[in-house]
Amino acid sequence: MTATSKSNATKSDTNSGIALYQRIRNDIEGRILSGEWPPGHRVPFEHELMDSYSCSRMTVNKVLSGLAATGLVERRRRAGSFVSRPKVHSAVLQIPDLKAEVENRGERYGYKLLDQQKRAALRVDKVRLGVDLRTPVLALRCRHDAANEPFALEDRLLNLKAVPDALQQDFSTLPPSTWLVDHVPWTEAEHRISACNADKPLAAVLKVDEGTACLVVERRTWRNGEPITAVRLVHPGPLYDLMARFTPSS
Amino acid sequence: MTATSKSNATKSDTNSGIALYQRIRNDIEGRILSGEWPPGHRVPFEHELMDSYSCSRMTVNKVLSGLAATGLVERRRRAGSFVSRPKVHSAVLQIPDLKAEVENRGERYGYKLLDQQKRAALRVDKVRLGVDLRTPVLALRCRHDAANEPFALEDRLLNLKAVPDALQQDFSTLPPSTWLVDHVPWTEAEHRISACNADKPLAAVLKVDEGTACLVVERRTWRNGEPITAVRLVHPGPLYDLMARFTPSS
DNA sequence: GTTCTCAATTTGTCTATACATATTAGGACA
DNA sequence: TGTCCTAATATGTATAGACAAATTGAGAAC
């Protein structure tokens, strides 16, 4: 029956420029995001979609698999596909290079290396970075400025065993984050975001009053389980906003 | 030649439990994430992968399309597929329901509605939520507790034009975020994360000293451009960590 | 030397089919 | 009534082939 009803349904059958796969996907996503198909609702079976769109199963399978990959639907054998009920609000957190971020705001970016120290890992480094004691590490402290005002204090620890090239770099002019983004791939990252009151030394570096609320972003990255770097960025609170934007259709 | 070399390559040919598609994907992802194939490197052509894995083009196409969808490679007709160079550190930010989050830490969750007010949108509501003046809105203030200690102050604005059902809900027992997650789909969200010093009233509600650094998470959600809700969550700084984890293989 | 055209190459999409696998509804049987 | 088995069903994975679309390289024409 499918064969007769679809006749010679080539690709350009009722083609309005976009791929059939995309049209089906847009239709289904639209119904889900509009609320027409609420969480828990059963999406039509593959064979039903085959009939409505007069196409083969592989095409609708690609659509549904794709929606399942992005988490918009859940699929269960024998049961069907169901609009998933989102358990968490998940969002894509964009953590750009600080230089790019500052310039994106249309402000002048400044950078100053405050301290650089190569050492064998101490106990605190072991805890922070997750490397063995005495592994060579590079500790960096630097300040990022926006419009000639302190914008962030960066406190970074680099695992030289994983990234020996870091020793050849001149971090007095090149921010370590910029170099890392371009040269060191990672497979896993963890972020912690919290708030703290500026103590006296921190307040001095950031040129704010003691006790000012600051936003703290800590990031650790690994490559296949091996620690790469741990960084702590402290921003004067009122100046800084982390922004995350999410569109599920991505 | 492919036909003879692959002989009867059924699905269970050298199958070690996982799908061939997954094995190919893991192999390629591994090479990219290990740095063996740096950004800009050309991934083998589909026909080359067909030969190495003795499989059909659809199978390797699914792998490469999937990698392109997650942004790990970029594909250009006639040219091939290339490892993309990541522009920003992006991470998946999990923003769970507070109740789930507290219970996930093994602490007792408590909730108290402090104030509820239905009103026609004022000018401040217009700015915060993006609705027209005099649109009906619901303003909620509530406190979330963890282990009998204040954990977050929630200050929420709901667009009743988009979510009229909210009026039927009893938010004195059901936290609005829990109800929204289950009943109201959204298509776009924006998050701002910052730090502030607790002023006197805030310090009183959260039972901390005046001036304590607090973490502020502001979220606005839309459905197809129509504002749904704007919420501001203030957490006593030392108590709260936002956690984001990222594995590109997702 | 420059421009134009055409053919080769690679990805994009789709079809029709096949068998595997998980799950469940319902019937056989105790 | 309760339990086990079986058959039906829907998804998961894979194949071989086909044509479309974009891009590029090389040769032809000027």
Coordinates of C-alpha atoms (C1' of nucleotides) in Angstrom, one line a residue:
Chain A
M1 CA 0.0 0.0 0.0
T2 CA 2.8 2.4 0.8
A3 CA 4.3 1.7 -2.6
T4 CA 1.1 2.6 -4.5
S5 CA 0.2 5.6 -2.4
K6 CA 3.6 7.3 -2.7
S7 CA 3.9 6.5 -6.4
N8 CA 7.0 8.2 -7.7
A9 CA 7.8 10.3 -4.6
T10 CA 11.2 11.5 -5.5
K11 CA 13.1 13.9 -3.3
S12 CA 11.6 17.0 -5.0
D13 CA 8.1 15.9 -4.4
T14 CA 6.4 19.0 -2.8
N15 CA 9.9 20.2 -2.1
S16 CA 9.9 23.8 -1.0
G17 CA 13.7 24.1 -1.0
I18 CA 14.4 22.4 2.3
A19 CA 15.0 18.8 2.9
L20 CA 12.1 16.6 3.8
Y21 CA 14.0 15.5 6.8
Q22 CA 14.2 19.1 8.0
R23 CA 10.5 19.7 7.3
I24 CA 9.5 16.7 9.4
R25 CA 11.8 17.7 12.1
N26 CA 10.5 21.3 12.2
D27 CA 6.9 20.0 12.3
I28 CA 7.5 17.8 15.2
E29 CA 9.7 20.2 17.1
G30 CA 7.1 22.9 16.5
R31 CA 4.3 20.8 18.1
I32 CA 6.5 20.0 21.1
L33 CA 7.8 23.5 21.7
S34 CA 4.4 25.1 21.2
G35 CA 3.0 22.8 23.9
E36 CA 0.6 21.1 21.5
W37 CA 2.3 17.9 22.4
P38 CA 3.0 18.2 26.1
P39 CA 5.6 16.1 28.0
G40 CA 4.6 12.5 28.0
H41 CA 2.6 12.7 24.8
R42 CA 3.2 9.9 22.3
V43 CA 4.8 11.0 19.0
P44 CA 3.3 9.2 16.0
F45 CA 5.0 5.9 15.3
E46 CA 7.5 5.7 12.5
H47 CA 5.1 3.9 10.2
E48 CA 2.5 6.6 10.8
L49 CA 4.9 9.3 9.9
M50 CA 6.0 7.3 6.9
D51 CA 2.4 7.4 5.7
S52 CA 1.7 11.0 6.5
Y53 CA 4.8 12.2 4.7
S54 CA 4.9 9.4 2.1
C55 CA 8.5 8.7 2.7
S56 CA 10.7 5.8 3.8
R57 CA 11.3 4.6 7.4
M58 CA 14.9 5.6 7.3
T59 CA 13.9 9.3 6.8
V60 CA 11.6 9.5 9.8
N61 CA 14.0 7.4 11.8
K62 CA 16.7 9.9 11.3
V63 CA 14.3 12.6 12.5
L64 CA 13.3 10.8 15.6
S65 CA 16.8 9.6 16.4
G66 CA 18.0 13.2 16.1
L67 CA 15.3 14.5 18.4
A68 CA 16.2 11.7 20.9
A69 CA 19.9 12.7 20.7
T70 CA 19.1 16.3 21.7
G71 CA 16.8 15.0 24.5
L72 CA 13.5 16.4 23.1
V73 CA 11.9 12.9 22.9
E74 CA 12.6 9.6 24.5
R75 CA 12.2 6.3 22.6
R76 CA 11.2 3.0 23.9
R77 CA 11.0 -0.2 21.9
R78 CA 7.6 -1.6 21.4
A79 CA 6.1 1.4 23.2
G80 CA 6.9 4.3 20.9
S81 CA 8.5 7.8 21.1
F82 CA 7.4 10.2 23.8
V83 CA 8.0 13.9 24.4
S84 CA 10.4 13.9 27.3
R85 CA 9.6 15.8 30.4
P86 CA 12.7 17.9 31.1
K87 CA 14.2 17.1 34.4
V88 CA 16.5 20.0 34.6
H89 CA 16.8 23.3 32.8
S90 CA 19.9 22.8 30.9
A91 CA 21.6 25.5 29.1
V92 CA 24.7 26.0 27.0
L93 CA 27.1 28.1 29.0
Q94 CA 29.4 30.1 26.8
I95 CA 32.7 30.8 28.5
P96 CA 34.6 32.8 26.0
D97 CA 38.2 33.9 26.3
L98 CA 38.2 37.0 28.5
K99 CA 40.0 39.0 25.9
A100 CA 37.2 38.2 23.4
E101 CA 34.6 38.9 26.0
V102 CA 35.9 42.3 27.0
E103 CA 36.3 43.4 23.4
N104 CA 32.9 42.1 22.7
R105 CA 31.6 44.7 25.1
G106 CA 33.4 47.3 23.2
E107 CA 35.9 48.0 25.9
R108 CA 39.7 48.1 25.8
Y109 CA 41.3 44.9 27.0
G110 CA 44.3 45.0 29.2
Y111 CA 46.4 42.1 30.6
K112 CA 49.2 41.9 33.2
L113 CA 51.1 38.9 34.4
L114 CA 51.5 39.3 38.2
D115 CA 53.4 36.2 39.0
Q116 CA 54.8 33.1 37.3
Q117 CA 56.3 30.2 39.2
K118 CA 57.4 26.8 38.0
R119 CA 57.5 24.3 40.8
A120 CA 57.1 20.7 41.8
A121 CA 53.5 20.1 42.8
L122 CA 52.9 20.9 46.5
R123 CA 50.1 19.4 48.5
V124 CA 47.7 22.2 47.7
D125 CA 48.4 21.8 44.0
K126 CA 47.7 18.1 44.3
V127 CA 44.3 18.8 45.7
R128 CA 43.5 21.6 43.3
L129 CA 44.7 20.1 40.1
G130 CA 44.6 16.4 40.9
V131 CA 48.2 15.6 40.0
D132 CA 50.7 13.5 41.9
L133 CA 53.0 15.2 44.4
R134 CA 56.2 16.7 42.7
T135 CA 54.7 16.7 39.2
P136 CA 56.0 19.8 37.5
V137 CA 53.4 22.5 37.5
L138 CA 53.2 26.1 36.4
A139 CA 51.4 28.6 38.6
L140 CA 50.3 31.8 37.1
R141 CA 48.6 34.9 38.5
C142 CA 47.4 37.6 36.2
R143 CA 45.0 40.4 36.0
H144 CA 42.6 41.2 33.2
D145 CA 41.4 44.7 32.7
A146 CA 38.4 46.2 30.9
A147 CA 38.5 49.9 30.1
N148 CA 41.6 50.3 32.4
E149 CA 39.7 48.9 35.4
P150 CA 40.4 45.5 36.9
F151 CA 38.0 43.0 35.5
A152 CA 39.2 39.7 36.8
L153 CA 42.0 38.1 38.8
E154 CA 43.1 34.8 37.3
D155 CA 44.9 32.2 39.4
R156 CA 45.9 29.3 37.2
L157 CA 47.7 26.0 37.7
L158 CA 49.0 24.1 34.7
N159 CA 50.1 20.5 34.6
L160 CA 53.4 20.7 32.8
K161 CA 53.5 16.9 32.4
A162 CA 50.4 17.2 30.2
V163 CA 51.3 20.5 28.6
P164 CA 55.1 20.8 28.5
D165 CA 54.9 23.4 25.7
A166 CA 53.6 25.9 28.2
L167 CA 57.1 26.5 29.3
Q168 CA 58.1 27.9 25.9
Q169 CA 55.3 30.5 26.0
D170 CA 55.8 34.0 27.0
F171 CA 52.8 34.6 29.3
S172 CA 53.8 38.2 30.0
T173 CA 52.1 39.3 26.8
L174 CA 49.9 36.3 25.9
P175 CA 47.1 35.4 28.3
P176 CA 47.3 31.8 29.2
S177 CA 43.7 31.1 28.5
T178 CA 44.0 32.4 25.0
W179 CA 47.0 30.2 24.4
L180 CA 45.3 27.2 25.9
V181 CA 42.1 27.6 23.9
D182 CA 44.1 27.5 20.6
H183 CA 46.6 24.8 21.5
V184 CA 45.4 22.4 24.1
P185 CA 42.3 20.2 23.5
W186 CA 40.4 18.8 26.4
T187 CA 37.8 16.1 26.8
E188 CA 36.2 17.0 30.1
A189 CA 35.6 20.2 32.0
E190 CA 34.0 21.0 35.4
H191 CA 32.9 24.4 36.4
R192 CA 32.0 25.7 39.8
I193 CA 30.4 29.1 40.2
S194 CA 30.1 30.8 43.6
A195 CA 30.3 34.1 45.4
C196 CA 32.8 35.4 47.9
N197 CA 33.5 38.5 49.9
A198 CA 36.8 40.2 48.8
D199 CA 39.4 40.0 51.5
K200 CA 42.1 42.7 51.9
P201 CA 44.6 41.4 49.3
L202 CA 42.0 40.6 46.7
A203 CA 40.3 43.9 47.2
A204 CA 43.7 45.6 46.6
V205 CA 44.3 43.8 43.3
L206 CA 40.7 44.4 42.0
K207 CA 40.6 47.9 43.4
V208 CA 37.4 47.5 45.2
D209 CA 36.4 47.9 48.9
E210 CA 37.1 45.1 51.2
G211 CA 34.0 42.8 51.6
T212 CA 32.7 43.6 48.1
A213 CA 30.8 40.6 46.7
C214 CA 32.8 38.8 43.9
L215 CA 31.8 36.2 41.4
V216 CA 34.1 33.2 41.4
V217 CA 34.4 30.9 38.4
E218 CA 36.5 27.8 38.9
R219 CA 37.2 25.6 36.0
R220 CA 39.2 22.4 35.7
T221 CA 39.8 20.5 32.5
W222 CA 41.1 17.1 31.7
R223 CA 42.2 15.2 28.7
N224 CA 41.2 11.6 28.9
G225 CA 41.3 11.7 32.6
E226 CA 44.7 13.5 32.9
P227 CA 44.4 16.9 34.5
I228 CA 45.3 19.8 32.2
T229 CA 44.6 23.0 34.1
A230 CA 42.7 24.4 37.1
V231 CA 41.8 28.1 37.0
R232 CA 40.1 30.4 39.4
L233 CA 38.7 33.6 38.1
V234 CA 37.5 36.2 40.5
H235 CA 35.4 39.1 39.2
P236 CA 34.3 42.1 41.0
G237 CA 30.6 41.3 41.5
P238 CA 28.6 44.2 40.1
L239 CA 30.8 44.4 37.0
Y240 CA 30.4 40.9 35.8
D241 CA 27.6 38.8 34.4
L242 CA 27.9 35.3 33.2
M243 CA 25.5 34.8 30.4
A244 CA 24.1 31.5 29.2
R245 CA 21.6 31.2 26.4
F246 CA 19.7 28.1 25.3
T247 CA 17.6 27.2 22.4
P248 CA 16.5 23.5 22.4
S249 CA 16.3 23.3 18.7
S250 CA 20.1 23.5 18.3
Chain B
M1 CA 35.8 -4.6 -4.4
T2 CA 33.9 -3.6 -1.4
A3 CA 31.4 -6.3 -2.0
T4 CA 34.1 -9.1 -2.1
S5 CA 36.2 -7.8 0.8
K6 CA 33.3 -7.4 3.2
S7 CA 31.7 -10.8 2.2
N8 CA 28.8 -11.4 4.5
A9 CA 29.4 -8.6 6.9
T10 CA 26.3 -8.8 8.9
K11 CA 25.7 -6.7 11.9
S12 CA 27.4 -9.1 14.3
D13 CA 30.6 -9.2 12.3
T14 CA 33.4 -8.6 14.9
N15 CA 30.7 -7.2 17.0
S16 CA 31.9 -6.7 20.6
G17 CA 28.4 -5.8 22.0
I18 CA 28.3 -2.2 20.8
A19 CA 27.0 -1.0 17.5
L20 CA 29.4 -0.4 14.6
Y21 CA 28.2 3.1 14.3
Q22 CA 29.2 3.7 17.9
R23 CA 32.6 2.1 17.5
I24 CA 33.4 4.3 14.5
R25 CA 32.2 7.4 16.3
N26 CA 34.3 6.6 19.4
D27 CA 37.4 6.0 17.2
I28 CA 37.1 9.4 15.5
E29 CA 36.1 11.3 18.6
G30 CA 39.1 9.7 20.4
R31 CA 41.5 10.9 17.7
I32 CA 40.1 14.4 17.8
L33 CA 40.0 14.8 21.6
S34 CA 43.4 13.2 22.1
G35 CA 44.8 15.9 19.8
E36 CA 46.0 13.3 17.3
W37 CA 43.8 15.1 14.8
P38 CA 44.2 18.8 15.6
P39 CA 41.7 21.4 14.5
G40 CA 41.8 21.9 10.8
H41 CA 42.9 18.3 10.2
R42 CA 41.0 16.5 7.4
V43 CA 39.0 13.5 8.6
P44 CA 39.1 10.6 6.2
F45 CA 36.5 10.7 3.4
E46 CA 33.4 8.7 3.7
H47 CA 34.6 6.1 1.1
E48 CA 37.9 5.7 3.0
L49 CA 36.1 5.0 6.2
M50 CA 33.8 2.6 4.3
D51 CA 36.9 0.7 3.3
S52 CA 38.6 0.7 6.7
Y53 CA 35.5 -0.5 8.5
S54 CA 34.1 -2.6 5.7
C55 CA 30.7 -1.0 6.0
S56 CA 28.2 1.0 3.9
R57 CA 28.3 4.7 3.2
M58 CA 25.1 5.3 5.2
T59 CA 26.8 4.1 8.4
V60 CA 29.8 6.4 8.2
N61 CA 27.6 9.2 7.0
K62 CA 25.5 8.8 10.1
V63 CA 28.7 9.1 12.2
L64 CA 30.1 12.2 10.4
S65 CA 26.7 13.9 10.3
G66 CA 26.4 13.3 14.1
L67 CA 29.8 14.7 14.7
A68 CA 28.9 17.7 12.6
A69 CA 25.7 18.2 14.5
T70 CA 27.6 18.4 17.8
G71 CA 30.1 20.8 16.2
L72 CA 33.1 18.6 16.5
V73 CA 33.7 18.5 12.7
E74 CA 32.7 20.7 9.9
R75 CA 31.8 19.3 6.5
R76 CA 32.3 20.9 3.1
R77 CA 31.1 19.3 -0.2
R78 CA 33.8 18.3 -2.5
A79 CA 36.4 19.2 0.1
G80 CA 35.8 16.8 2.9
S81 CA 35.3 16.9 6.7
F82 CA 37.5 18.8 9.0
V83 CA 38.1 18.9 12.7
S84 CA 36.6 22.3 13.8
R85 CA 38.5 24.7 15.9
P86 CA 36.5 25.5 19.0
K87 CA 35.8 29.2 19.4
V88 CA 34.6 29.2 23.0
H89 CA 34.7 26.9 25.9
S90 CA 31.1 25.8 26.0
A91 CA 29.6 23.7 28.7
V92 CA 26.2 22.3 29.6
L93 CA 24.9 24.1 32.6
Q94 CA 22.5 22.0 34.6
I95 CA 20.1 24.1 36.5
P96 CA 18.0 21.6 38.3
D97 CA 14.8 22.1 40.2
L98 CA 15.9 23.4 43.6
K99 CA 13.9 20.6 45.4
A100 CA 15.8 18.0 43.4
E101 CA 19.1 19.7 44.0
V102 CA 18.7 19.9 47.7
E103 CA 17.5 16.3 48.0
N104 CA 20.4 15.3 45.7
R105 CA 22.7 16.6 48.4
G106 CA 21.0 14.4 50.9
E107 CA 19.5 17.3 52.8
R108 CA 16.0 17.9 53.9
Y109 CA 14.1 20.3 51.5
G110 CA 11.8 23.0 52.9
Y111 CA 9.7 25.5 51.1
K112 CA 7.7 28.6 52.2
L113 CA 5.7 31.0 50.1
L114 CA 6.4 34.4 51.5
D115 CA 4.2 36.5 49.2
Q116 CA 1.9 36.1 46.2
Q117 CA 0.4 39.0 44.3
K118 CA -1.7 39.1 41.1
R119 CA -1.5 42.5 39.4
A120 CA -1.5 44.3 36.1
A121 CA 2.0 44.7 34.9
L122 CA 3.8 47.8 36.3
R123 CA 6.6 49.5 34.6
V124 CA 9.2 47.4 36.5
D125 CA 7.4 44.3 35.5
K126 CA 7.5 45.4 31.9
V127 CA 11.2 45.8 32.0
R128 CA 11.9 42.6 33.9
L129 CA 9.6 40.3 32.0
G130 CA 9.2 42.1 28.7
V131 CA 5.4 42.1 28.7
D132 CA 3.2 45.1 27.8
L133 CA 1.9 47.4 30.6
R134 CA -1.2 46.1 32.4
T135 CA -0.7 42.5 31.2
P136 CA -1.8 40.3 34.1
V137 CA 1.2 38.9 35.9
L138 CA 1.7 36.9 39.1
A139 CA 4.5 37.9 41.4
L140 CA 5.8 35.3 43.9
R141 CA 8.4 35.5 46.6
C142 CA 9.4 32.3 48.3
R143 CA 12.2 30.8 50.3
H144 CA 13.8 27.4 49.8
D145 CA 15.5 25.7 52.7
A146 CA 18.1 23.0 52.9
A147 CA 18.5 21.2 56.2
N148 CA 16.3 23.8 57.8
E149 CA 18.6 26.6 56.8
P150 CA 17.7 29.2 54.1
F151 CA 19.1 28.1 50.8
A152 CA 17.7 30.5 48.3
L153 CA 15.3 33.4 48.0
E154 CA 13.2 33.2 44.9
D155 CA 11.6 36.2 43.4
R156 CA 9.5 35.3 40.4
L157 CA 7.3 37.0 37.9
L158 CA 4.9 35.0 35.7
N159 CA 3.2 36.1 32.6
L160 CA -0.5 35.1 33.2
K161 CA -1.3 35.8 29.6
A162 CA 1.0 33.0 28.5
V163 CA 0.4 30.8 31.5
P164 CA -3.2 31.4 32.8
D165 CA -3.2 28.0 34.5
A166 CA -0.8 29.3 37.1
L167 CA -3.8 31.0 38.9
Q168 CA -5.3 27.6 39.6
Q169 CA -2.2 26.4 41.3
D170 CA -1.7 26.4 45.1
F171 CA 1.9 27.7 45.4
S172 CA 1.8 27.6 49.1
T173 CA 2.8 24.0 49.0
L174 CA 4.1 23.5 45.4
P175 CA 7.2 25.5 44.5
P176 CA 6.5 27.4 41.3
S177 CA 9.6 26.1 39.6
T178 CA 8.6 22.5 40.1
W179 CA 5.2 23.2 38.6
L180 CA 6.6 25.1 35.7
V181 CA 9.2 22.5 34.8
D182 CA 6.4 19.9 34.5
H183 CA 3.8 21.9 32.8
V184 CA 5.2 24.8 30.8
P185 CA 7.4 24.2 27.8
W186 CA 9.8 26.9 26.7
T187 CA 11.8 27.5 23.6
E188 CA 14.4 30.0 24.7
A189 CA 16.1 30.8 28.0
E190 CA 18.6 33.4 29.1
H191 CA 20.6 33.2 32.3
R192 CA 22.6 35.8 34.1
I193 CA 24.8 34.9 36.9
S194 CA 26.3 37.6 39.2
A195 CA 27.3 38.3 42.8
C196 CA 25.9 40.9 45.2
N197 CA 26.3 41.9 48.8
A198 CA 23.2 41.1 51.0
D199 CA 21.4 44.2 52.0
K200 CA 19.6 44.3 55.3
P201 CA 16.2 42.8 54.3
L202 CA 17.9 40.1 52.2
A203 CA 20.2 39.2 55.0
A204 CA 17.2 38.9 57.3
V205 CA 15.5 36.4 55.0
L206 CA 18.5 34.4 54.3
K207 CA 19.7 34.6 58.0
V208 CA 23.2 35.8 57.1
D209 CA 25.1 38.9 58.1
E210 CA 24.5 42.1 56.2
G211 CA 27.1 42.4 53.4
T212 CA 27.6 38.6 52.9
A213 CA 28.4 37.8 49.3
C214 CA 25.5 36.1 47.6
L215 CA 25.2 34.3 44.2
V216 CA 22.5 35.6 42.0
V217 CA 21.0 33.5 39.2
E218 CA 18.5 35.3 37.0
R219 CA 16.6 33.4 34.4
R220 CA 14.1 34.5 31.8
T221 CA 12.3 32.0 29.5
W222 CA 10.2 32.5 26.4
R223 CA 8.0 30.4 24.3
N224 CA 8.3 31.4 20.6
G225 CA 9.2 34.9 21.6
E226 CA 6.4 35.3 24.2
P227 CA 7.8 35.9 27.8
I228 CA 6.9 33.1 30.2
T229 CA 8.6 33.9 33.4
A230 CA 11.5 35.8 35.0
V231 CA 13.0 34.6 38.2
R232 CA 15.8 35.8 40.4
L233 CA 17.3 33.3 42.8
V234 CA 19.6 34.6 45.5
H235 CA 21.8 32.1 47.3
P236 CA 24.0 32.8 50.4
G237 CA 27.4 32.6 48.7
P238 CA 29.4 30.1 50.6
L239 CA 26.5 27.6 50.7
Y240 CA 25.9 27.4 47.0
D241 CA 27.9 26.2 44.0
L242 CA 26.6 26.1 40.5
M243 CA 28.1 23.1 38.8
A244 CA 28.5 22.6 35.1
R245 CA 30.1 19.6 33.5
F246 CA 30.9 19.1 29.9
T247 CA 31.9 16.1 27.9
P248 CA 32.0 16.8 24.2
S249 CA 31.1 13.2 23.4
S250 CA 27.5 13.7 24.6
Chain C
dG1 C1' 47.3 35.1 -19.8
dT2 C1' 42.5 35.1 -18.7
dT3 C1' 38.0 33.3 -18.7
dC4 C1' 34.7 29.8 -19.5
dT5 C1' 32.9 25.3 -19.3
dC6 C1' 32.7 20.7 -18.1
dA7 C1' 33.6 16.7 -15.6
dA8 C1' 35.1 14.6 -11.4
dT9 C1' 34.6 14.4 -6.5
dT10 C1' 32.5 14.6 -2.1
dT11 C1' 28.8 15.3 0.8
dG12 C1' 23.4 15.5 1.3
dT13 C1' 19.3 13.1 1.0
dC14 C1' 16.3 9.4 0.1
dT15 C1' 14.5 4.6 -0.9
dA16 C1' 13.5 -0.2 -0.1
dT17 C1' 14.8 -3.9 2.4
dA18 C1' 16.5 -6.9 6.0
dC19 C1' 17.3 -8.8 10.3
dA20 C1' 18.2 -7.9 15.4
dT21 C1' 16.4 -6.7 19.9
dA22 C1' 13.5 -5.2 23.5
dT23 C1' 8.9 -5.1 25.3
dT24 C1' 4.3 -6.1 26.0
dA25 C1' -0.4 -8.0 25.3
dG26 C1' -2.8 -11.9 25.4
dG27 C1' -3.4 -16.8 25.3
dA28 C1' -2.2 -21.5 27.1
dC29 C1' -1.7 -24.0 31.0
dA30 C1' -1.3 -25.3 35.8
Chain D
dT1 C1' -6.3 -16.9 39.6
dG2 C1' -1.6 -16.8 38.7
dT3 C1' 2.4 -17.9 35.8
dC4 C1' 4.8 -18.9 31.7
dC5 C1' 5.3 -18.7 26.9
dT6 C1' 4.6 -16.8 22.4
dA7 C1' 3.6 -13.7 18.9
dA8 C1' 3.1 -9.1 17.6
dT9 C1' 5.0 -4.6 17.5
dA10 C1' 8.2 -0.7 17.4
dT11 C1' 12.6 0.7 17.5
dG12 C1' 17.9 -0.1 16.4
dT13 C1' 21.1 -1.0 13.1
dA14 C1' 22.9 -1.9 8.7
dT15 C1' 23.0 -2.5 3.4
dA16 C1' 23.2 -1.3 -1.5
dG17 C1' 21.9 1.7 -4.7
dA18 C1' 20.3 6.2 -6.6
dC19 C1' 20.2 11.0 -7.7
dA20 C1' 21.0 15.9 -6.2
dA21 C1' 23.9 19.8 -5.0
dA22 C1' 28.0 22.2 -4.3
dT23 C1' 32.7 22.9 -5.3
dT24 C1' 36.9 22.5 -7.5
dG25 C1' 40.4 21.4 -11.0
dA26 C1' 41.8 21.0 -15.5
dG27 C1' 41.4 21.7 -20.1
dA28 C1' 39.3 24.5 -24.0
dA29 C1' 38.4 28.8 -26.1
dC30 C1' 39.5 33.4 -26.4

